[in-house]
Amino acid sequence: MALRIGGAVLDLDRGTLRRDGEIVPVRPKTLELLAFLTRNPGRVLSKDELLQAVWPGIIVSEDSLTQSIRDARKSIGDEAQALIRTVPRRGYLFQLPETEAAQPPAAAAARAEPTVAVLPFDVDPADATAKALFDGAVEEITNALSYFKTVAVLARHSAFALAEHSREDIRATAERLGADYIAEGRVETAGTEYSARVVLTETVSGRRVWSQGFTFATGDIFAFQTMVAQRIVTALVANIESAVMRRGLPAPAANVEAYLHFLRGKELLRSYGEGVNQAARAHFLKAIELDPQSGLAHAYLALAEVIIGGYNDAPRAVLDQARDRALHAIALSPDEARCHRMLALTLLYRGRDEYDAVEKHFARALDLNPYDADTLAQTGFFRALRGDGEAGLALLDKAIQLNPMHPTWYYYDRGEALLILGRYREAAASFSCLPRKSAWQWARLATCYALAGDAGKALACVREGRALEPGLTIAKIVEETRMERSEDRERIRGGLELAGWDVSQPPLARS
């Protein structure tokens, strides 16, 4: 069921909101609120009824409802409050315009770019080399598709998580995640050759849109990636300019062995555990030894060295070397969005004096690849650090829409944006989703709870954080924060002081 609301179309079945044919990033609770309002038109809904409908079994303040109402109005273009009306001392009233009729989901989707999820290929799990190669191929196909502004692509992390569902559930799950199409592949190995069949299916109908078989030698994996991306786009969109693909595709690795080292390094860098970052660095170095012209290997090596160095705490020499590596990566692959993103990240950790350059390279990365979820998320985080919390949060929400099963670091970046916006309880909820918190992250949680007026939870977070790093001072936390505006940094200081983060006292026992 789809409803036209002012200039927006709310698809209740698929859980999406579109304006002018474009998907509007909407937080899940705001979407639930809109759905409940539209199912109860013409009736005054009390605040208690709305709280129970949208946050069942959870105790939240009226501030959460007020913020969601504000977000809902903004998302449907109802700043004048003509559709969602406040009824003083009673609640809210949704009035569906009589002149606007419901619109089928397919018609609404036809005006926007199709969204594709490229699932990991079905490969013999005992063939570790083939598994690594084709997981890498899927990521490169996803990345290549993202260069087309007429095609949106579900981020790799979510697509791979989606594949963990049973085959019977994949289409339904893909549809819930907003994927109009899924691309699947099956691979067989015969000596030094691979045979792969790739199928593109429409999620709603199950209709097969395109299918093709490929047989190629191991060294032709890069040509295979390019061809599959082109065929998927051609199957979905007419008159795609081949020049865009030529510009967007990264230069292929010189040999498969170098590429495998790059893939292994990237997977390690995405994981957690003792020594994983050092192991990732070793793989990137080996990839560069085998293929010195691989811009991506140089770019990811730069990031690995910053991470190993301790991000903000990395020695200046390490940060200088990482910057130079990332610059070299761009020289090798000037039209590779990920190289620009890695340079932006290395410059970000060098300090606030570099922020104009950071802005430039994040913008370039987005221009080259506007549907890369990680680039959207990190650009949103950076916009928030510069003080534009609303723009930052919008980009982060768009990233989450493209990557709903996203990595955990999205929670920190979104929490930071919410903190800068003064939405402390929402920020605390986001930071709380981090499964393993450092002392610095406990400090952020303590700040949020203190500023929200929850002294008990703030103190509990202080205990956790100080137990991890007893000597971590408020001054150091404030000094090392990436927030550009002094008022934002002082807010962190005030929140920590209010929470009781005082290193002049002995570490507090954990509760």
mmCIF file of C-alpha atoms in Angstrom, residues 182-486:
data_model
loop_
_atom_site.group_PDB
_atom_site.id
_atom_site.type_symbol
_atom_site.label_atom_id
_atom_site.label_comp_id
_atom_site.label_asym_id
_atom_site.label_seq_id
_atom_site.Cartn_x
_atom_site.Cartn_y
_atom_site.Cartn_z
ATOM 1 C CA ILE A 182 19.223 -9.084 -6.460
ATOM 2 C CA ALA A 183 22.186 -10.368 -8.453
ATOM 3 C CA GLU A 184 23.376 -13.879 -7.617
ATOM 4 C CA GLY A 185 26.116 -16.059 -9.069
ATOM 5 C CA ARG A 186 27.233 -19.673 -8.973
ATOM 6 C CA VAL A 187 30.865 -20.628 -9.643
ATOM 7 C CA GLU A 188 32.458 -23.912 -10.635
ATOM 8 C CA THR A 189 36.189 -24.553 -10.928
ATOM 9 C CA ALA A 190 37.692 -26.620 -13.716
ATOM 10 C CA GLY A 191 41.486 -26.713 -13.577
ATOM 11 C CA THR A 192 42.758 -23.206 -14.228
ATOM 12 C CA GLU A 193 39.359 -21.941 -15.404
ATOM 13 C CA TYR A 194 36.201 -20.738 -13.685
ATOM 14 C CA SER A 195 32.649 -21.083 -14.929
ATOM 15 C CA ALA A 196 30.221 -18.589 -13.453
ATOM 16 C CA ARG A 197 26.556 -17.970 -14.100
ATOM 17 C CA VAL A 198 25.114 -14.669 -12.917
ATOM 18 C CA VAL A 199 21.369 -14.084 -12.552
ATOM 19 C CA LEU A 200 19.563 -10.776 -11.952
ATOM 20 C CA THR A 201 16.105 -11.151 -10.377
ATOM 21 C CA GLU A 202 13.350 -8.677 -9.577
ATOM 22 C CA THR A 203 12.574 -9.025 -5.872
ATOM 23 C CA VAL A 204 8.829 -8.282 -5.967
ATOM 24 C CA SER A 205 7.863 -10.631 -8.787
ATOM 25 C CA GLY A 206 10.742 -13.090 -8.765
ATOM 26 C CA ARG A 207 11.071 -12.438 -12.503
ATOM 27 C CA ARG A 208 14.485 -13.195 -13.996
ATOM 28 C CA VAL A 209 15.650 -9.993 -15.682
ATOM 29 C CA TRP A 210 18.972 -11.212 -17.019
ATOM 30 C CA SER A 211 21.165 -14.301 -16.884
ATOM 31 C CA GLN A 212 24.502 -15.098 -18.490
ATOM 32 C CA GLY A 213 27.260 -17.658 -18.186
ATOM 33 C CA PHE A 214 30.966 -16.816 -18.244
ATOM 34 C CA THR A 215 34.013 -19.057 -18.611
ATOM 35 C CA PHE A 216 37.409 -17.496 -18.047
ATOM 36 C CA ALA A 217 40.929 -18.118 -16.791
ATOM 37 C CA THR A 218 41.926 -17.043 -13.289
ATOM 38 C CA GLY A 219 43.851 -14.057 -14.603
ATOM 39 C CA ASP A 220 40.741 -12.694 -16.346
ATOM 40 C CA ILE A 221 38.860 -12.068 -13.081
ATOM 41 C CA PHE A 222 39.116 -8.305 -13.618
ATOM 42 C CA ALA A 223 37.549 -8.413 -17.069
ATOM 43 C CA PHE A 224 34.791 -10.583 -15.586
ATOM 44 C CA GLN A 225 34.062 -7.973 -12.898
ATOM 45 C CA THR A 226 33.811 -5.191 -15.465
ATOM 46 C CA MET A 227 31.602 -7.189 -17.806
ATOM 47 C CA VAL A 228 29.144 -8.260 -15.089
ATOM 48 C CA ALA A 229 28.753 -4.689 -13.831
ATOM 49 C CA GLN A 230 28.143 -3.432 -17.362
ATOM 50 C CA ARG A 231 25.627 -6.177 -18.137
ATOM 51 C CA ILE A 232 23.654 -5.525 -14.931
ATOM 52 C CA VAL A 233 23.429 -1.819 -15.668
ATOM 53 C CA THR A 234 22.519 -2.444 -19.289
ATOM 54 C CA ALA A 235 19.757 -4.801 -18.170
ATOM 55 C CA LEU A 236 18.288 -2.125 -15.887
ATOM 56 C CA VAL A 237 18.915 1.212 -17.534
ATOM 57 C CA ALA A 238 18.822 2.156 -21.199
ATOM 58 C CA ASN A 239 21.467 4.309 -22.872
ATOM 59 C CA ILE A 240 24.100 4.162 -20.121
ATOM 60 C CA GLU A 241 27.151 6.107 -21.234
ATOM 61 C CA SER A 242 30.103 3.762 -21.389
ATOM 62 C CA ALA A 243 32.401 6.687 -20.603
ATOM 63 C CA VAL A 244 31.104 6.734 -17.044
ATOM 64 C CA MET A 245 32.109 3.130 -16.527
ATOM 65 C CA ARG A 246 35.518 3.725 -18.068
ATOM 66 C CA ARG A 247 36.080 6.660 -15.761
ATOM 67 C CA GLY A 248 34.787 4.912 -12.685
ATOM 68 C CA LEU A 249 36.504 1.558 -12.765
ATOM 69 C CA PRO A 250 39.752 1.328 -10.812
ATOM 70 C CA ALA A 251 42.866 0.231 -12.630
ATOM 71 C CA PRO A 252 43.022 -3.567 -12.340
ATOM 72 C CA ALA A 253 45.737 -5.202 -10.275
ATOM 73 C CA ALA A 254 48.718 -6.419 -12.301
ATOM 74 C CA ASN A 255 48.274 -10.000 -11.157
ATOM 75 C CA VAL A 256 45.898 -12.160 -9.222
ATOM 76 C CA GLU A 257 48.307 -12.895 -6.377
ATOM 77 C CA ALA A 258 48.662 -9.172 -5.603
ATOM 78 C CA TYR A 259 44.891 -8.797 -5.734
ATOM 79 C CA LEU A 260 44.399 -11.653 -3.291
ATOM 80 C CA HIS A 261 46.782 -10.021 -0.830
ATOM 81 C CA PHE A 262 44.830 -6.772 -1.164
ATOM 82 C CA LEU A 263 41.527 -8.571 -0.519
ATOM 83 C CA ARG A 264 42.893 -10.415 2.522
ATOM 84 C CA GLY A 265 44.291 -7.200 3.931
ATOM 85 C CA LYS A 266 40.993 -5.415 3.494
ATOM 86 C CA GLU A 267 39.054 -8.172 5.222
ATOM 87 C CA LEU A 268 41.476 -8.150 8.151
ATOM 88 C CA LEU A 269 41.207 -4.374 8.425
ATOM 89 C CA ARG A 270 37.430 -4.713 8.707
ATOM 90 C CA SER A 271 37.674 -7.304 11.481
ATOM 91 C CA TYR A 272 38.446 -7.081 15.179
ATOM 92 C CA GLY A 273 41.026 -8.963 17.189
ATOM 93 C CA GLU A 274 44.601 -9.020 18.380
ATOM 94 C CA GLY A 275 47.078 -8.251 15.596
ATOM 95 C CA VAL A 276 44.549 -8.048 12.744
ATOM 96 C CA ASN A 277 45.615 -4.548 11.687
ATOM 97 C CA GLN A 278 49.288 -5.518 11.605
ATOM 98 C CA ALA A 279 48.427 -8.588 9.533
ATOM 99 C CA ALA A 280 46.390 -6.407 7.167
ATOM 100 C CA ARG A 281 49.378 -4.066 6.773
ATOM 101 C CA ALA A 282 51.613 -7.023 5.853
ATOM 102 C CA HIS A 283 49.179 -8.097 3.113
ATOM 103 C CA PHE A 284 48.992 -4.566 1.687
ATOM 104 C CA LEU A 285 52.784 -4.357 1.614
ATOM 105 C CA LYS A 286 52.945 -7.684 -0.220
ATOM 106 C CA ALA A 287 50.295 -6.522 -2.703
ATOM 107 C CA ILE A 288 52.353 -3.398 -3.424
ATOM 108 C CA GLU A 289 55.532 -5.449 -3.788
ATOM 109 C CA LEU A 290 53.802 -7.579 -6.432
ATOM 110 C CA ASP A 291 51.923 -4.673 -8.036
ATOM 111 C CA PRO A 292 53.476 -1.250 -7.278
ATOM 112 C CA GLN A 293 50.831 0.485 -9.445
ATOM 113 C CA SER A 294 47.858 -0.581 -7.288
ATOM 114 C CA GLY A 295 46.457 2.713 -6.029
ATOM 115 C CA LEU A 296 43.948 0.967 -3.760
ATOM 116 C CA ALA A 297 46.660 -1.073 -2.016
ATOM 117 C CA HIS A 298 48.621 2.114 -1.298
ATOM 118 C CA ALA A 299 45.463 3.862 -0.031
ATOM 119 C CA TYR A 300 44.447 1.058 2.321
ATOM 120 C CA LEU A 301 48.018 0.729 3.569
ATOM 121 C CA ALA A 302 47.879 4.406 4.537
ATOM 122 C CA LEU A 303 44.727 3.812 6.576
ATOM 123 C CA ALA A 304 46.176 0.675 8.189
ATOM 124 C CA GLU A 305 49.222 2.619 9.370
ATOM 125 C CA VAL A 306 47.042 5.359 10.875
ATOM 126 C CA ILE A 307 44.970 2.750 12.732
ATOM 127 C CA ILE A 308 48.059 0.923 14.016
ATOM 128 C CA GLY A 309 49.519 4.278 15.086
ATOM 129 C CA GLY A 310 46.461 5.029 17.207
ATOM 130 C CA TYR A 311 44.359 7.311 14.981
ATOM 131 C CA ASN A 312 44.605 10.772 16.604
ATOM 132 C CA ASP A 313 47.496 9.615 18.808
ATOM 133 C CA ALA A 314 49.613 8.388 15.897
ATOM 134 C CA PRO A 315 53.078 10.030 15.833
ATOM 135 C CA ARG A 316 53.384 12.898 13.400
ATOM 136 C CA ALA A 317 55.849 10.939 11.285
ATOM 137 C CA VAL A 318 53.292 8.143 10.873
ATOM 138 C CA LEU A 319 50.568 10.613 9.884
ATOM 139 C CA ASP A 320 52.923 12.312 7.425
ATOM 140 C CA GLN A 321 53.834 9.003 5.830
ATOM 141 C CA ALA A 322 50.166 7.955 5.613
ATOM 142 C CA ARG A 323 49.270 11.245 3.932
ATOM 143 C CA ASP A 324 52.062 10.784 1.392
ATOM 144 C CA ARG A 325 50.985 7.204 0.689
ATOM 145 C CA ALA A 326 47.388 8.305 0.121
ATOM 146 C CA LEU A 327 48.528 11.112 -2.186
ATOM 147 C CA HIS A 328 50.552 8.569 -4.143
ATOM 148 C CA ALA A 329 47.464 6.350 -4.350
ATOM 149 C CA ILE A 330 45.503 9.205 -5.927
ATOM 150 C CA ALA A 331 48.332 9.861 -8.372
ATOM 151 C CA LEU A 332 48.075 6.209 -9.449
ATOM 152 C CA SER A 333 44.243 6.070 -9.486
ATOM 153 C CA PRO A 334 42.889 9.649 -9.685
ATOM 154 C CA ASP A 335 39.318 8.539 -10.450
ATOM 155 C CA GLU A 336 39.085 5.900 -7.705
ATOM 156 C CA ALA A 337 36.701 7.234 -5.058
ATOM 157 C CA ARG A 338 38.135 5.061 -2.291
ATOM 158 C CA CYS A 339 41.594 6.583 -2.715
ATOM 159 C CA HIS A 340 40.141 10.056 -2.136
ATOM 160 C CA ARG A 341 38.220 8.762 0.888
ATOM 161 C CA MET A 342 41.372 7.252 2.411
ATOM 162 C CA LEU A 343 43.255 10.520 1.905
ATOM 163 C CA ALA A 344 40.401 12.413 3.578
ATOM 164 C CA LEU A 345 40.565 10.066 6.577
ATOM 165 C CA THR A 346 44.338 10.352 6.958
ATOM 166 C CA LEU A 347 44.083 14.151 6.801
ATOM 167 C CA LEU A 348 41.231 14.117 9.329
ATOM 168 C CA TYR A 349 43.475 12.507 11.938
ATOM 169 C CA ARG A 350 46.214 15.080 11.312
ATOM 170 C CA GLY A 351 44.094 17.779 12.936
ATOM 171 C CA ARG A 352 41.609 20.579 12.376
ATOM 172 C CA ASP A 353 44.048 22.621 10.285
ATOM 173 C CA GLU A 354 43.576 20.079 7.494
ATOM 174 C CA TYR A 355 39.772 20.248 7.403
ATOM 175 C CA ASP A 356 39.455 22.250 4.167
ATOM 176 C CA ALA A 357 41.494 19.586 2.372
ATOM 177 C CA VAL A 358 39.457 16.830 4.074
ATOM 178 C CA GLU A 359 36.275 18.481 2.801
ATOM 179 C CA LYS A 360 37.658 18.587 -0.735
ATOM 180 C CA HIS A 361 38.552 14.905 -0.885
ATOM 181 C CA PHE A 362 35.346 13.646 0.730
ATOM 182 C CA ALA A 363 33.439 15.746 -1.827
ATOM 183 C CA ARG A 364 35.512 14.276 -4.646
ATOM 184 C CA ALA A 365 34.885 10.738 -3.378
ATOM 185 C CA LEU A 366 31.133 11.368 -3.321
ATOM 186 C CA ASP A 367 31.221 12.935 -6.773
ATOM 187 C CA LEU A 368 32.968 9.846 -8.149
ATOM 188 C CA ASN A 369 30.780 7.357 -6.276
ATOM 189 C CA PRO A 370 27.585 8.911 -4.868
ATOM 190 C CA TYR A 371 26.130 5.632 -3.604
ATOM 191 C CA ASP A 372 29.052 4.310 -1.576
ATOM 192 C CA ALA A 373 27.599 3.900 1.920
ATOM 193 C CA ASP A 374 30.914 4.171 3.785
ATOM 194 C CA THR A 375 31.784 7.399 1.971
ATOM 195 C CA LEU A 376 28.352 8.816 2.765
ATOM 196 C CA ALA A 377 28.682 7.853 6.439
ATOM 197 C CA GLN A 378 32.194 9.234 6.870
ATOM 198 C CA THR A 379 31.321 12.427 5.000
ATOM 199 C CA GLY A 380 28.285 12.832 7.250
ATOM 200 C CA PHE A 381 30.449 12.325 10.324
ATOM 201 C CA PHE A 382 32.862 14.970 9.069
ATOM 202 C CA ARG A 383 30.074 17.456 8.301
ATOM 203 C CA ALA A 384 28.856 17.020 11.857
ATOM 204 C CA LEU A 385 32.369 17.582 13.212
ATOM 205 C CA ARG A 386 32.412 20.892 11.338
ATOM 206 C CA GLY A 387 29.199 21.902 13.104
ATOM 207 C CA ASP A 388 26.554 21.049 10.507
ATOM 208 C CA GLY A 389 24.849 18.300 12.442
ATOM 209 C CA GLU A 390 21.676 18.249 10.356
ATOM 210 C CA ALA A 391 23.522 17.750 7.056
ATOM 211 C CA GLY A 392 25.788 15.190 8.689
ATOM 212 C CA LEU A 393 22.893 13.205 10.121
ATOM 213 C CA ALA A 394 21.073 13.228 6.774
ATOM 214 C CA LEU A 395 24.130 11.721 5.055
ATOM 215 C CA LEU A 396 24.544 9.130 7.812
ATOM 216 C CA ASP A 397 20.896 8.133 7.532
ATOM 217 C CA LYS A 398 21.258 7.790 3.761
ATOM 218 C CA ALA A 399 24.284 5.578 4.332
ATOM 219 C CA ILE A 400 22.312 3.406 6.746
ATOM 220 C CA GLN A 401 19.519 3.139 4.187
ATOM 221 C CA LEU A 402 22.007 1.801 1.626
ATOM 222 C CA ASN A 403 23.729 -0.328 4.266
ATOM 223 C CA PRO A 404 21.102 -1.303 6.853
ATOM 224 C CA MET A 405 23.272 -4.158 8.155
ATOM 225 C CA HIS A 406 26.183 -1.782 8.539
ATOM 226 C CA PRO A 407 29.432 -2.152 10.514
ATOM 227 C CA THR A 408 29.352 -1.074 14.146
ATOM 228 C CA TRP A 409 31.426 2.077 13.595
ATOM 229 C CA TYR A 410 28.339 3.682 12.009
ATOM 230 C CA TYR A 411 26.855 3.833 15.523
ATOM 231 C CA TYR A 412 29.717 5.968 16.800
ATOM 232 C CA ASP A 413 29.600 8.367 13.855
ATOM 233 C CA ARG A 414 25.834 8.778 14.133
ATOM 234 C CA GLY A 415 26.081 9.219 17.902
ATOM 235 C CA GLU A 416 28.582 12.012 17.407
ATOM 236 C CA ALA A 417 26.241 13.818 15.002
ATOM 237 C CA LEU A 418 23.328 13.491 17.439
ATOM 238 C CA LEU A 419 25.501 14.746 20.299
ATOM 239 C CA ILE A 420 26.466 17.820 18.281
ATOM 240 C CA LEU A 421 22.769 18.417 17.581
ATOM 241 C CA GLY A 422 22.001 18.290 21.309
ATOM 242 C CA ARG A 423 19.870 15.143 21.003
ATOM 243 C CA TYR A 424 21.598 13.506 23.945
ATOM 244 C CA ARG A 425 19.384 10.511 24.639
ATOM 245 C CA GLU A 426 19.374 9.490 20.975
ATOM 246 C CA ALA A 427 23.138 9.940 20.911
ATOM 247 C CA ALA A 428 23.475 7.739 23.992
ATOM 248 C CA ALA A 429 21.303 5.085 22.364
ATOM 249 C CA SER A 430 23.578 5.081 19.320
ATOM 250 C CA PHE A 431 26.820 4.943 21.334
ATOM 251 C CA SER A 432 25.314 2.159 23.450
ATOM 252 C CA CYS A 433 25.096 -0.047 20.336
ATOM 253 C CA LEU A 434 28.890 -0.287 20.155
ATOM 254 C CA PRO A 435 29.635 -3.871 21.248
ATOM 255 C CA ARG A 436 33.157 -3.136 22.549
ATOM 256 C CA LYS A 437 33.711 0.332 23.983
ATOM 257 C CA SER A 438 37.013 2.060 24.569
ATOM 258 C CA ALA A 439 37.556 4.501 27.443
ATOM 259 C CA TRP A 440 36.993 7.345 24.971
ATOM 260 C CA GLN A 441 33.629 5.882 23.933
ATOM 261 C CA TRP A 442 32.567 5.412 27.548
ATOM 262 C CA ALA A 443 33.447 9.091 27.983
ATOM 263 C CA ARG A 444 31.094 10.000 25.140
ATOM 264 C CA LEU A 445 28.311 7.973 26.743
ATOM 265 C CA ALA A 446 28.966 9.612 30.112
ATOM 266 C CA THR A 447 28.757 13.031 28.440
ATOM 267 C CA CYS A 448 25.434 12.216 26.775
ATOM 268 C CA TYR A 449 23.799 10.846 29.914
ATOM 269 C CA ALA A 450 25.059 13.749 32.025
ATOM 270 C CA LEU A 451 23.773 16.354 29.577
ATOM 271 C CA ALA A 452 20.462 14.480 29.372
ATOM 272 C CA GLY A 453 20.140 14.696 33.159
ATOM 273 C CA ASP A 454 20.676 10.999 33.941
ATOM 274 C CA ALA A 455 23.379 11.232 36.628
ATOM 275 C CA GLY A 456 23.214 7.546 37.561
ATOM 276 C CA LYS A 457 23.936 6.244 34.074
ATOM 277 C CA ALA A 458 26.566 8.927 33.547
ATOM 278 C CA LEU A 459 28.441 7.825 36.666
ATOM 279 C CA ALA A 460 28.233 4.162 35.617
ATOM 280 C CA CYS A 461 29.874 5.080 32.302
ATOM 281 C CA VAL A 462 32.585 7.040 34.122
ATOM 282 C CA ARG A 463 33.388 3.928 36.155
ATOM 283 C CA GLU A 464 33.676 1.777 33.031
ATOM 284 C CA GLY A 465 35.838 4.259 31.181
ATOM 285 C CA ARG A 466 38.186 5.076 34.034
ATOM 286 C CA ALA A 467 38.672 1.405 34.772
ATOM 287 C CA LEU A 468 40.035 1.014 31.240
ATOM 288 C CA GLU A 469 42.236 4.144 31.260
ATOM 289 C CA PRO A 470 42.606 5.617 34.760
ATOM 290 C CA GLY A 471 44.870 8.424 33.522
ATOM 291 C CA LEU A 472 42.637 9.667 30.700
ATOM 292 C CA THR A 473 41.881 13.296 31.554
ATOM 293 C CA ILE A 474 39.062 15.582 30.498
ATOM 294 C CA ALA A 475 41.652 17.934 29.034
ATOM 295 C CA LYS A 476 43.059 15.204 26.791
ATOM 296 C CA ILE A 477 39.598 14.075 25.666
ATOM 297 C CA VAL A 478 38.660 17.649 24.746
ATOM 298 C CA GLU A 479 42.011 18.340 23.116
ATOM 299 C CA GLU A 480 41.842 15.222 20.942
ATOM 300 C CA THR A 481 38.216 15.577 19.847
ATOM 301 C CA ARG A 482 37.826 16.253 16.136
ATOM 302 C CA MET A 483 34.987 18.758 16.635
ATOM 303 C CA GLU A 484 35.864 22.029 14.921
ATOM 304 C CA ARG A 485 33.721 24.504 16.872
ATOM 305 C CA SER A 486 34.949 25.535 20.299
#
